[in-house]
PDB file of N, CA and C in Angstrom:
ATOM      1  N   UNK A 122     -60.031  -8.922 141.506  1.00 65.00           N
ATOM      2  CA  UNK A 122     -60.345 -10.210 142.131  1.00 65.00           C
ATOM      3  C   UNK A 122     -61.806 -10.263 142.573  1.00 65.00           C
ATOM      4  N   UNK A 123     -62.098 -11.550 142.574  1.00 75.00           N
ATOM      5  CA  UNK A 123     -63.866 -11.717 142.975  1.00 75.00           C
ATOM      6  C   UNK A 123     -63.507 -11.877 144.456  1.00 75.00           C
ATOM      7  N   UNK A 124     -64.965 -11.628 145.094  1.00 82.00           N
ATOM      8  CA  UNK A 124     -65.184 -11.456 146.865  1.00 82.00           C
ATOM      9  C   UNK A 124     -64.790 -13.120 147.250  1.00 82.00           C
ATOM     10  N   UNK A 125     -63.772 -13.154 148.151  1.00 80.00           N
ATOM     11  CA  UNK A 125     -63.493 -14.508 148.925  1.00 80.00           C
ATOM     12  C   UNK A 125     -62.042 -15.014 148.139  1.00 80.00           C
ATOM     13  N   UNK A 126     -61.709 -13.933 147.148  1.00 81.00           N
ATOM     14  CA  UNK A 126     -60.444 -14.786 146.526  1.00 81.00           C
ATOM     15  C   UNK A 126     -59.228 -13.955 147.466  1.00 81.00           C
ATOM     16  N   UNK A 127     -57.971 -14.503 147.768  1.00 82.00           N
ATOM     17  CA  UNK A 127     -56.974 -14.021 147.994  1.00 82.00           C
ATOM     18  C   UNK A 127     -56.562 -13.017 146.833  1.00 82.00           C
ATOM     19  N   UNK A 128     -55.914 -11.705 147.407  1.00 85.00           N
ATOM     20  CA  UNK A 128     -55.799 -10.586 146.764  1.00 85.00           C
ATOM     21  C   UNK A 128     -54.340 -10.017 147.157  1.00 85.00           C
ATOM     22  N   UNK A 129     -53.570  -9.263 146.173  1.00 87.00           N
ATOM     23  CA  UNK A 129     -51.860  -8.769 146.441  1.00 87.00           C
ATOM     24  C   UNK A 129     -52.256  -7.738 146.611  1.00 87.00           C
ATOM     25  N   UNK A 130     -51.895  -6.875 147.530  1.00 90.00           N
ATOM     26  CA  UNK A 130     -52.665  -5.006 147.897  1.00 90.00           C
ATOM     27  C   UNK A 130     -51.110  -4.643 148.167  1.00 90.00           C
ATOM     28  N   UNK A 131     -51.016  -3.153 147.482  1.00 92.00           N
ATOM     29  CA  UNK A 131     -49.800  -2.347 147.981  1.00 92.00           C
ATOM     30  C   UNK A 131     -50.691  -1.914 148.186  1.00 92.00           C
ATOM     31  N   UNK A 132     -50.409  -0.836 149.248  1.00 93.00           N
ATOM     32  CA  UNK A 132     -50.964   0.456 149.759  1.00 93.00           C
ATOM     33  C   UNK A 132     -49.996   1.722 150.680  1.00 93.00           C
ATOM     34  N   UNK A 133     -50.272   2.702 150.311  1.00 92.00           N
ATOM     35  CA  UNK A 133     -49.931   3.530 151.424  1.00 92.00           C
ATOM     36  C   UNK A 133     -50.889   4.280 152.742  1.00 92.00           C
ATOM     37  N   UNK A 134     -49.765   4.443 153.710  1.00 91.00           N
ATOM     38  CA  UNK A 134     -49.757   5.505 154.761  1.00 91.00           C
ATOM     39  C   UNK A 134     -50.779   6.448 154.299  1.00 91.00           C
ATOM     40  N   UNK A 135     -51.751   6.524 155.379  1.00 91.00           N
ATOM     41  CA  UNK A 135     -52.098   8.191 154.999  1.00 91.00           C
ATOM     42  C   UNK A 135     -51.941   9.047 156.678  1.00 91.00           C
ATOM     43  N   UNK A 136     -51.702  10.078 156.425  1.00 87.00           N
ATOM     44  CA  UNK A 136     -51.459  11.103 158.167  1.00 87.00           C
ATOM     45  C   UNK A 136     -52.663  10.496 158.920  1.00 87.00           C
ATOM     46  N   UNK A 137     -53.582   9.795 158.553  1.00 89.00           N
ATOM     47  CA  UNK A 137     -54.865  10.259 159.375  1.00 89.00           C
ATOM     48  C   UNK A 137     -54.991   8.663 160.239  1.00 89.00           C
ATOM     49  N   UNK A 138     -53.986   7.620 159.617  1.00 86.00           N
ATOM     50  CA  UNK A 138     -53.812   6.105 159.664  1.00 86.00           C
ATOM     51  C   UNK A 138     -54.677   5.416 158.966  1.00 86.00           C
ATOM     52  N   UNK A 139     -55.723   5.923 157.798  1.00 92.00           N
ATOM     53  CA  UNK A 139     -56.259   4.726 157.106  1.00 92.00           C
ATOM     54  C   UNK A 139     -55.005   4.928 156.296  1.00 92.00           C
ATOM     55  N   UNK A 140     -55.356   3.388 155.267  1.00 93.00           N
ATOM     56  CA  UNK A 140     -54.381   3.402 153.980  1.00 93.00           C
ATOM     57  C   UNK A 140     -55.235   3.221 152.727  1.00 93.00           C
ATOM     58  N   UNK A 141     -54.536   3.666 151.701  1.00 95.00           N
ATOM     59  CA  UNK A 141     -54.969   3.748 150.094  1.00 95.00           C
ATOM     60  C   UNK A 141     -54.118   2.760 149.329  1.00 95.00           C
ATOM     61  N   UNK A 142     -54.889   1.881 148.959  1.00 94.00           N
ATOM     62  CA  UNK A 142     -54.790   1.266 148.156  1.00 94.00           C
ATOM     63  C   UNK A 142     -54.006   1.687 146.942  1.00 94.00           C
ATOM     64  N   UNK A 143     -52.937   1.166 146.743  1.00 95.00           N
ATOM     65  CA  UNK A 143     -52.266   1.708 145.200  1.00 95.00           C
ATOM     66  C   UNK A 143     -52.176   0.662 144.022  1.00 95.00           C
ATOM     67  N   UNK A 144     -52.730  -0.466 144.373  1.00 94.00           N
ATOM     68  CA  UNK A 144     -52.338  -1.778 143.376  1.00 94.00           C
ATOM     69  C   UNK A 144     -53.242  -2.516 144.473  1.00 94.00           C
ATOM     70  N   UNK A 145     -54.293  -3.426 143.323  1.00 90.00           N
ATOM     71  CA  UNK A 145     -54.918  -4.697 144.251  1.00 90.00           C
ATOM     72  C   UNK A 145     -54.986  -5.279 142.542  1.00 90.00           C
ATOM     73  N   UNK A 146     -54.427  -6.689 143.092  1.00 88.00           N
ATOM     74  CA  UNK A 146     -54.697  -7.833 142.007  1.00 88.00           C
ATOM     75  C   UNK A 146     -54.761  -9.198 142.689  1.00 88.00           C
ATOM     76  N   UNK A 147     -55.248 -10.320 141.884  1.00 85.00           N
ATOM     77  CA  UNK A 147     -55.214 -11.570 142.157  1.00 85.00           C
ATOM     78  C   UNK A 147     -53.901 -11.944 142.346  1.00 85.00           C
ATOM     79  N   UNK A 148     -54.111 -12.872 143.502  1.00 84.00           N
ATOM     80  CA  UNK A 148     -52.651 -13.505 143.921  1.00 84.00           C
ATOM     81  C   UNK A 148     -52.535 -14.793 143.717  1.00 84.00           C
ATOM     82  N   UNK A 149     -51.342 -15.000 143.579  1.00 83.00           N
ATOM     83  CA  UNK A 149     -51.116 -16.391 142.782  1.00 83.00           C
ATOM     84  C   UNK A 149     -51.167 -17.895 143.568  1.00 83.00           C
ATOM     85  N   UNK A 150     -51.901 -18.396 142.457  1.00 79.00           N
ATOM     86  CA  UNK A 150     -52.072 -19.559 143.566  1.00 79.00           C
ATOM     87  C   UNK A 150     -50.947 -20.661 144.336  1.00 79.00           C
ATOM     88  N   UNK A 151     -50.757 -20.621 145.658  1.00 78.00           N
ATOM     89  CA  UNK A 151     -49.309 -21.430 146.323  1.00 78.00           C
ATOM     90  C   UNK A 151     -48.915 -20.185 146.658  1.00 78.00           C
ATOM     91  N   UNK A 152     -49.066 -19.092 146.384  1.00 79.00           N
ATOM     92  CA  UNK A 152     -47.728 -17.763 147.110  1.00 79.00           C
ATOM     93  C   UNK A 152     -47.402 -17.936 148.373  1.00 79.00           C
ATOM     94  N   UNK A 153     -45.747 -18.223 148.584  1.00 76.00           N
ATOM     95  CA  UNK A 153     -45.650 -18.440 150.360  1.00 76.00           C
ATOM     96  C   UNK A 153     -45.685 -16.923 150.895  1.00 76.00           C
ATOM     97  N   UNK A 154     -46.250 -15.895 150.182  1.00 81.00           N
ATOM     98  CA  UNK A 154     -46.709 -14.739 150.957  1.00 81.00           C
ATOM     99  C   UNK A 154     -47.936 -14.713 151.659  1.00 81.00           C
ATOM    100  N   UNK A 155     -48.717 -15.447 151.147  1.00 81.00           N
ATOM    101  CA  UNK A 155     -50.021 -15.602 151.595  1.00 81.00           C
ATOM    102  C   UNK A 155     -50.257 -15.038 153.015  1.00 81.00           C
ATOM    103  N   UNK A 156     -50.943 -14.464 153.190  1.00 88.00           N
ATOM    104  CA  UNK A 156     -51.379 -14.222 155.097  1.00 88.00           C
ATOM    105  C   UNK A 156     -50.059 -13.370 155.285  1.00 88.00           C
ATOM    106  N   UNK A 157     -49.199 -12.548 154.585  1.00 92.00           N
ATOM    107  CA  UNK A 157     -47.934 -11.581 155.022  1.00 92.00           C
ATOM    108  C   UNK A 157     -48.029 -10.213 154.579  1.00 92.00           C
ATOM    109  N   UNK A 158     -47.635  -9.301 155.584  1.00 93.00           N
ATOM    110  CA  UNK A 158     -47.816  -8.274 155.482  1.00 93.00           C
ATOM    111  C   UNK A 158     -46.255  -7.197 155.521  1.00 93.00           C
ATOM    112  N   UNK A 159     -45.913  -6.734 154.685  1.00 94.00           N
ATOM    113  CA  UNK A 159     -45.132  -5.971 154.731  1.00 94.00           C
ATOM    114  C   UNK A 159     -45.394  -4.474 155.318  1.00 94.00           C
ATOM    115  N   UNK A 160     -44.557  -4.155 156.122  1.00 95.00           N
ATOM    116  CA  UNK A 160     -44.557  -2.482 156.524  1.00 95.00           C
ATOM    117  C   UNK A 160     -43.563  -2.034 156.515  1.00 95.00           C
ATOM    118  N   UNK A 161     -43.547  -0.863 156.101  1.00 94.00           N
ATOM    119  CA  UNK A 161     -42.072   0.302 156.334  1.00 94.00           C
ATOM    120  C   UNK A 161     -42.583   1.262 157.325  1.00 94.00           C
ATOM    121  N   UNK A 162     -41.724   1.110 158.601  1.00 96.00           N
ATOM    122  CA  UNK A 162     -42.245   1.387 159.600  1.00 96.00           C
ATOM    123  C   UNK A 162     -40.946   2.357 160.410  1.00 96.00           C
ATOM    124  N   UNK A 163     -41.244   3.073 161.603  1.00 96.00           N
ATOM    125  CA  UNK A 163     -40.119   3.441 162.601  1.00 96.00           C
ATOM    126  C   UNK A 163     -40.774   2.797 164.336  1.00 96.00           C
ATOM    127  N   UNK A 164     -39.553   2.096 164.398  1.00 98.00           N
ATOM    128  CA  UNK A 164     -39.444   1.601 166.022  1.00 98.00           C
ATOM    129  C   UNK A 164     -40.285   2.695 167.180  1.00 98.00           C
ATOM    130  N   UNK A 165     -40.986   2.121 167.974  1.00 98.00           N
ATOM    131  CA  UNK A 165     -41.402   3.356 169.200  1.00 98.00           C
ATOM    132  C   UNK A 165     -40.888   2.653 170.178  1.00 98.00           C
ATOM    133  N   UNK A 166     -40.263   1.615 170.402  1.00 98.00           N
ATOM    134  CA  UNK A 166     -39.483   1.089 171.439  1.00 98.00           C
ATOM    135  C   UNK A 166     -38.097   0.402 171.326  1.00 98.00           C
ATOM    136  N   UNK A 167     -37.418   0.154 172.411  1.00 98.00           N
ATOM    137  CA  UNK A 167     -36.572  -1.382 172.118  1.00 98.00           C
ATOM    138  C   UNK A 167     -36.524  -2.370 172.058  1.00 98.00           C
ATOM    139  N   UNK A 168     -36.096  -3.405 171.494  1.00 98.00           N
ATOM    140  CA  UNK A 168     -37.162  -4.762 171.965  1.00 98.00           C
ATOM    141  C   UNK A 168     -36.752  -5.057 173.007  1.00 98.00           C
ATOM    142  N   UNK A 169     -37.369  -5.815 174.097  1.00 97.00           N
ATOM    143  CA  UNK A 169     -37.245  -6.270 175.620  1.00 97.00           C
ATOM    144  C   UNK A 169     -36.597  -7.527 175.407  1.00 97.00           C
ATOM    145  N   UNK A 170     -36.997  -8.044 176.585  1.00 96.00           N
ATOM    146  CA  UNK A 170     -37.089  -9.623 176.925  1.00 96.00           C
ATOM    147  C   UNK A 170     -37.899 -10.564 176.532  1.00 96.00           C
ATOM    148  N   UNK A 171     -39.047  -9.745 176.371  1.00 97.00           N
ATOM    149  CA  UNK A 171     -40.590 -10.520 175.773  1.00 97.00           C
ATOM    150  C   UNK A 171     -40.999 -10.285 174.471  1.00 97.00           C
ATOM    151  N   UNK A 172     -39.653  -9.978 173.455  1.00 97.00           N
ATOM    152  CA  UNK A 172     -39.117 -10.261 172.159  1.00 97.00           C
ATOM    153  C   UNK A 172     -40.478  -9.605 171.639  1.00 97.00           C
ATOM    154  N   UNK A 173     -40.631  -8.003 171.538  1.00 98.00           N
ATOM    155  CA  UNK A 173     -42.508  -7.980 171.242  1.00 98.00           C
ATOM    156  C   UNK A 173     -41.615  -6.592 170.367  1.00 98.00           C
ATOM    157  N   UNK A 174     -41.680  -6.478 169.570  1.00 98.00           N
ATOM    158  CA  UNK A 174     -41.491  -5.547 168.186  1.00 98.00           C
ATOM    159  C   UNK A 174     -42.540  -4.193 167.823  1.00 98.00           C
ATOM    160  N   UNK A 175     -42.575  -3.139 168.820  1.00 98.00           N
ATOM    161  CA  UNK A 175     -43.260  -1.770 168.698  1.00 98.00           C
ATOM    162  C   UNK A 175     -42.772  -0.945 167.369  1.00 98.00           C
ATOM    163  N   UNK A 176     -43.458  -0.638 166.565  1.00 98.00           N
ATOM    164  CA  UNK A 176     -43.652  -0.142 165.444  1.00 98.00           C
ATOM    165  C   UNK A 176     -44.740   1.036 165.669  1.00 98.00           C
ATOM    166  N   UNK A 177     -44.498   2.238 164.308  1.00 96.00           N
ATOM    167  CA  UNK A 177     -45.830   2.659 163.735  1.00 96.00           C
ATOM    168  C   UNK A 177     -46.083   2.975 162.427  1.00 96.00           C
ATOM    169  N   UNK A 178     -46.605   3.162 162.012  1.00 94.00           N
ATOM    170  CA  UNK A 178     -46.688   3.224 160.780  1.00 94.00           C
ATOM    171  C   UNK A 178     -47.843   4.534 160.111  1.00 94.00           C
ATOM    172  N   UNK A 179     -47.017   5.891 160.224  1.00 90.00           N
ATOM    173  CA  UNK A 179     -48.664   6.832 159.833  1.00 90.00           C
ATOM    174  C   UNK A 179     -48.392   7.497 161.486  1.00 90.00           C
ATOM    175  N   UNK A 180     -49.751   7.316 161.940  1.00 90.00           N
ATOM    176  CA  UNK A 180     -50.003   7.246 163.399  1.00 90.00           C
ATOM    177  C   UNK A 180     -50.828   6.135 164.428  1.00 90.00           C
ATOM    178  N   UNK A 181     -50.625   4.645 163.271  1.00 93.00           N
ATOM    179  CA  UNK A 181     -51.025   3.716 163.714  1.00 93.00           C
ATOM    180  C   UNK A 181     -49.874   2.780 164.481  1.00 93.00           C
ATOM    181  N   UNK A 182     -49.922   2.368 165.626  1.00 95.00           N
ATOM    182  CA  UNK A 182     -48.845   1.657 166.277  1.00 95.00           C
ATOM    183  C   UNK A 182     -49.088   0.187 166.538  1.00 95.00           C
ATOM    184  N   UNK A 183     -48.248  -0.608 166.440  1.00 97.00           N
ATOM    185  CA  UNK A 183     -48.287  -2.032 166.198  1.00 97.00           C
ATOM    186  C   UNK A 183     -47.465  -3.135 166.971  1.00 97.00           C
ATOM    187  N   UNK A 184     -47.513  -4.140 167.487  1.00 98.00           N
ATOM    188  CA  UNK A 184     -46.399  -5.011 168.417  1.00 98.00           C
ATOM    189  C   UNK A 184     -47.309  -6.235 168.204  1.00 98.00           C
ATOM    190  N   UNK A 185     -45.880  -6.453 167.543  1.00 98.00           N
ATOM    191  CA  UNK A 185     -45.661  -8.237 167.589  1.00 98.00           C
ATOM    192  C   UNK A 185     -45.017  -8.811 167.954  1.00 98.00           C
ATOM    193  N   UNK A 186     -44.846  -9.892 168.445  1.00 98.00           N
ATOM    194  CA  UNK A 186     -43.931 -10.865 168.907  1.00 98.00           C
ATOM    195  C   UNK A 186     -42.761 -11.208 167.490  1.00 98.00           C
ATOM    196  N   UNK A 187     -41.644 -11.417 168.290  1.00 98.00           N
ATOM    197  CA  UNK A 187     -40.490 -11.695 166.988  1.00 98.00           C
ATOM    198  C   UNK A 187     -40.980 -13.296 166.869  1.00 98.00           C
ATOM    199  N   UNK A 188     -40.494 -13.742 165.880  1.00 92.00           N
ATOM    200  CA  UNK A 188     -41.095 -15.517 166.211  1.00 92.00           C
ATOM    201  C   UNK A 188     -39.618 -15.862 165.873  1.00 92.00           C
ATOM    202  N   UNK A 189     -39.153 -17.046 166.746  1.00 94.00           N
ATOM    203  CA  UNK A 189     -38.148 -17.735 167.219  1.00 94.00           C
ATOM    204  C   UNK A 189     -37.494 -17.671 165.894  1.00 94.00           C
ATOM    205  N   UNK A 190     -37.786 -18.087 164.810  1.00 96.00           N
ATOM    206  CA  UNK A 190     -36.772 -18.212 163.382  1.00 96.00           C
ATOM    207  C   UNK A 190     -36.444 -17.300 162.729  1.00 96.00           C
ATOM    208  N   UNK A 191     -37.279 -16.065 163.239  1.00 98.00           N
ATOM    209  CA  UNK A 191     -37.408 -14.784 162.315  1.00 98.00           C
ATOM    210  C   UNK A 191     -36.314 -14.359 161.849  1.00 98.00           C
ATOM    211  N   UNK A 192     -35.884 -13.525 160.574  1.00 98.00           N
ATOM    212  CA  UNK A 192     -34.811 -13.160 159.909  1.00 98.00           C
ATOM    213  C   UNK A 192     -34.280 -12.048 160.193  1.00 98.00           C
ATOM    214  N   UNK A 193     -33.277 -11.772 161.105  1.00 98.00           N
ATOM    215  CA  UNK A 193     -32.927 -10.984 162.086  1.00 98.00           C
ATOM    216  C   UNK A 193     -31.563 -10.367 161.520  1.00 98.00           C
ATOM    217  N   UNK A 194     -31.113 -11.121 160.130  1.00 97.00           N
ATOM    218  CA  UNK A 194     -29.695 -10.664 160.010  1.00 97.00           C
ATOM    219  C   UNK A 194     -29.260  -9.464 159.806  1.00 97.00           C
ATOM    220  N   UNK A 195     -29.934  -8.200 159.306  1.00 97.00           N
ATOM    221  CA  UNK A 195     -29.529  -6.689 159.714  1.00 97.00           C
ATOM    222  C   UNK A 195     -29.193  -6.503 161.061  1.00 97.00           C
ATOM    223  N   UNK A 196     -30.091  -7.510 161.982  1.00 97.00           N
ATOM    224  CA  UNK A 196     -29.467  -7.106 163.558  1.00 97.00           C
ATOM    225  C   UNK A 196     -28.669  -7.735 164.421  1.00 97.00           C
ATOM    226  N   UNK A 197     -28.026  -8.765 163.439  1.00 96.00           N
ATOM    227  CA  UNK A 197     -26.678  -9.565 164.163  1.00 96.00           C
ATOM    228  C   UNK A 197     -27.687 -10.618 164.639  1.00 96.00           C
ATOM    229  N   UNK A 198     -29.005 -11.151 164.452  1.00 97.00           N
ATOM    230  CA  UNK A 198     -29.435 -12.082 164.565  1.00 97.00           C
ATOM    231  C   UNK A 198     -30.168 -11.968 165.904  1.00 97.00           C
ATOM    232  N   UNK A 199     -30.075 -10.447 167.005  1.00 97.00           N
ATOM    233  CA  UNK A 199     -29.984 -10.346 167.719  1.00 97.00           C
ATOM    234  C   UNK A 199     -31.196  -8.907 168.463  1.00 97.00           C
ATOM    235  N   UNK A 200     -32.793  -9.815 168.440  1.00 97.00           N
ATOM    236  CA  UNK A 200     -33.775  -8.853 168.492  1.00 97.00           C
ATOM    237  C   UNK A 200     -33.536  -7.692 169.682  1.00 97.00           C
ATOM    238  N   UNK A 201     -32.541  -8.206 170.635  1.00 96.00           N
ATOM    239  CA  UNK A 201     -32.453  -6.748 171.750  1.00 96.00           C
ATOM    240  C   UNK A 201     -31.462  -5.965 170.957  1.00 96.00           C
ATOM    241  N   UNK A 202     -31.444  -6.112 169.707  1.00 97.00           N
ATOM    242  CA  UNK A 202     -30.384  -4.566 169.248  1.00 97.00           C
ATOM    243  C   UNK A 202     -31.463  -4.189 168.521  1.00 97.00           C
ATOM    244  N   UNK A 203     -32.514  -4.708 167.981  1.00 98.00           N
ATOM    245  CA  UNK A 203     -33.432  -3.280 167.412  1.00 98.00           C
ATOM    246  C   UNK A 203     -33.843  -2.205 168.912  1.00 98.00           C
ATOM    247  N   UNK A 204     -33.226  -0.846 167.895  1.00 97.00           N
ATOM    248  CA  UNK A 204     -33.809   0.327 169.539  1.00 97.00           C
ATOM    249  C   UNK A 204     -34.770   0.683 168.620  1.00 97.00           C
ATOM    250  N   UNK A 205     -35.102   2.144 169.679  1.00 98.00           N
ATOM    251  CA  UNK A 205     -36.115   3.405 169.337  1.00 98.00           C
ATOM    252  C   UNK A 205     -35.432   3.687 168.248  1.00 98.00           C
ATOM    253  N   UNK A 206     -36.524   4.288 167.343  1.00 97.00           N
ATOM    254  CA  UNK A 206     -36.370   5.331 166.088  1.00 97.00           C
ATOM    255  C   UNK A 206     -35.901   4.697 164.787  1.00 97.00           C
ATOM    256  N   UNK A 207     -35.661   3.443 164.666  1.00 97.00           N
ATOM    257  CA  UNK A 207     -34.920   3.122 164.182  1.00 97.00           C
ATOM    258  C   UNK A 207     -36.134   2.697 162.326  1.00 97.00           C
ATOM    259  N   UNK A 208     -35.723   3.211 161.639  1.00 97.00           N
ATOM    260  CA  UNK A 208     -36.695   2.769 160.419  1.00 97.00           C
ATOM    261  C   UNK A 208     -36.077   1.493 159.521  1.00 97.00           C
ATOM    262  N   UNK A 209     -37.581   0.512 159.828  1.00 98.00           N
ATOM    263  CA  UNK A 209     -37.701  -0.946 159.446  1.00 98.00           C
ATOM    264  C   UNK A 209     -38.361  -1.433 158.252  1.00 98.00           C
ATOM    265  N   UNK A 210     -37.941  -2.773 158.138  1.00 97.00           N
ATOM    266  CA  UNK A 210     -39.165  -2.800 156.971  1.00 97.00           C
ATOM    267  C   UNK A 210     -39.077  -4.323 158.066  1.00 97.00           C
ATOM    268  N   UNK A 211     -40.559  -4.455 157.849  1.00 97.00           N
ATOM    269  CA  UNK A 211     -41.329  -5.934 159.129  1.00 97.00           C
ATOM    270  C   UNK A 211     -41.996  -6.601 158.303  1.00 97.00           C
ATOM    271  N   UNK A 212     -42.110  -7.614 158.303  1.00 96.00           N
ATOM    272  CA  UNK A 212     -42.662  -8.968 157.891  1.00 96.00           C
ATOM    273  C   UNK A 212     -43.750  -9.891 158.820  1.00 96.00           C
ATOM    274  N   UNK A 213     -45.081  -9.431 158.658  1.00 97.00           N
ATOM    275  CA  UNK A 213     -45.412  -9.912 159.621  1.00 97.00           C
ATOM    276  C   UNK A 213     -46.608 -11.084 158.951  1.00 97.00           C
ATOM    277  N   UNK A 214     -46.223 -12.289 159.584  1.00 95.00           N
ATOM    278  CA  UNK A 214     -47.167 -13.195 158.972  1.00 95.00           C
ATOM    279  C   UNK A 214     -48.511 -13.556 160.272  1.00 95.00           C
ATOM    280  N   UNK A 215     -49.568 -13.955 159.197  1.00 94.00           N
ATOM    281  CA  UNK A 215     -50.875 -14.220 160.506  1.00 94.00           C
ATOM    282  C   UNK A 215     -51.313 -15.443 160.328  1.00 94.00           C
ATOM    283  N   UNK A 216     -51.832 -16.040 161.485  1.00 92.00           N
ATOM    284  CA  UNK A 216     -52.494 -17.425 161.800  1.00 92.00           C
ATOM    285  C   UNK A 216     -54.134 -16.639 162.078  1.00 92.00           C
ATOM    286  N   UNK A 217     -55.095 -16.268 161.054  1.00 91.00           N
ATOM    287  CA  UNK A 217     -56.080 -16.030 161.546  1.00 91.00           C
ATOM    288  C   UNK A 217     -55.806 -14.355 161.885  1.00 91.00           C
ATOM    289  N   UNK A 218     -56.237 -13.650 162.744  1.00 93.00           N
ATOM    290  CA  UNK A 218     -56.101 -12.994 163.625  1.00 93.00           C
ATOM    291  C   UNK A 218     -54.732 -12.246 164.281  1.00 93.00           C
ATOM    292  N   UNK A 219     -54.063 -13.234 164.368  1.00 95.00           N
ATOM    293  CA  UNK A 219     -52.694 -13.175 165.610  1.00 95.00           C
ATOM    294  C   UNK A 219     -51.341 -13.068 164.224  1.00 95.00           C
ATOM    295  N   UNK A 220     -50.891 -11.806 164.510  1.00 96.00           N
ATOM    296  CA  UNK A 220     -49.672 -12.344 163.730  1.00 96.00           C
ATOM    297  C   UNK A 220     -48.135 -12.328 164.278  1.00 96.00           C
ATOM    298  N   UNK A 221     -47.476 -12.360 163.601  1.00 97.00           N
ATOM    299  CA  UNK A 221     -45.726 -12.485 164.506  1.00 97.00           C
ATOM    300  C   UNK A 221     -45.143 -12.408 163.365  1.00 97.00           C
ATOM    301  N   UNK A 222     -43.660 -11.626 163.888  1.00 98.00           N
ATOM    302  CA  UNK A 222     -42.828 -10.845 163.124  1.00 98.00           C
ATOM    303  C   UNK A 222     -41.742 -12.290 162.652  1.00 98.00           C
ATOM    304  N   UNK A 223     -42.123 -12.085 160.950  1.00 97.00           N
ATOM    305  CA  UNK A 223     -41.342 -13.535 160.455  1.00 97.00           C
ATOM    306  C   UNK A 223     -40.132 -12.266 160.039  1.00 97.00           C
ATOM    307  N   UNK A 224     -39.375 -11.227 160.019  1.00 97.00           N
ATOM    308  CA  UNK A 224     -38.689 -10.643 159.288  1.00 97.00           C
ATOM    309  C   UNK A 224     -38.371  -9.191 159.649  1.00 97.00           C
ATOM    310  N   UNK A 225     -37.182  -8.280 160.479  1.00 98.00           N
ATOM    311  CA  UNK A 225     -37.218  -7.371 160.244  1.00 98.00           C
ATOM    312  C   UNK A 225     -35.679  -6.874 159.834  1.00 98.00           C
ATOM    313  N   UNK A 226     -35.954  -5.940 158.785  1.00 97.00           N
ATOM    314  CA  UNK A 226     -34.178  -5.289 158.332  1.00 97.00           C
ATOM    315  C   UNK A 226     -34.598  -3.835 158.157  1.00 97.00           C
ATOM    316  N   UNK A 227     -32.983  -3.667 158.411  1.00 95.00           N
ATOM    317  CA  UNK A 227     -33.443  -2.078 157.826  1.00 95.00           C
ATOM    318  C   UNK A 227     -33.852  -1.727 156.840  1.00 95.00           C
ATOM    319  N   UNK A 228     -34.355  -0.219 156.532  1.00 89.00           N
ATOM    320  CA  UNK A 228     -35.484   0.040 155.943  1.00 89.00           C
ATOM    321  C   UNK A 228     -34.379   0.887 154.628  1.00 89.00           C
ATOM    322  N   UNK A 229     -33.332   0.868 154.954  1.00 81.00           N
ATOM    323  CA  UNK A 229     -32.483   1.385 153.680  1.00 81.00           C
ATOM    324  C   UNK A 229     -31.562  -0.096 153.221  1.00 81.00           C
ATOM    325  N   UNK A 230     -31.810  -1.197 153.393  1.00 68.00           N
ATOM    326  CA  UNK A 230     -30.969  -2.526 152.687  1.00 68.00           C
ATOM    327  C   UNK A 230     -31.913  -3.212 151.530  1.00 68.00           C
TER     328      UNK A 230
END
């Protein structure tokens, strides 16, 4: 892809928390992935009250807010049953900057 175009990146984990690139190509134009980020991740918390989704990934750690519609059905629909330890795969979409968890299931479905 040329500089300024939207781009599809897999990448992995590395121990040290950067990631490597394993696949970068042009992304298609309209993708409702756009601005989404997939991770396969393990829980470092439970979720609270203030619906905020602790992850890490490597030895990089991450919290987002669940967002009100998010696709919750591995957890009965029900963000205070994700606990600790628990390995996810997260969906996290961004406005800019800020993102929020459109998606989390387990990481073996």
């Amino acid at each position: 892809p040329t500089a300024g175009t939207f781009a599809a990146v897999e990448a992995t984990a590395n121990t040290d928390g950067s990631f490597t690139a394993t696949t970068v190509k042009s992304a298609t134009p309209g993708d409702s992935d756009q601005n989404v980020i997939d991770y396969q991740a393990i829980t470092t918390s439970a979720v609270g009250a203030d619906a905020v989704l602790h992850f890490k990934v490597a030895n990089q750690s991450y919290s987002f807010t669940i967002g009100s519609t998010a696709d919750l059905g591995d957890f009965n629909n029900n963000a205070r049953t994700i606990g600790t330890n628990l390995h996810i795969k997260v969906e996290v979409q961004f406005n800019g900057s800020t993102g929020a968890v459109i998606k989390v299931g387990n990481s073996n479905n």
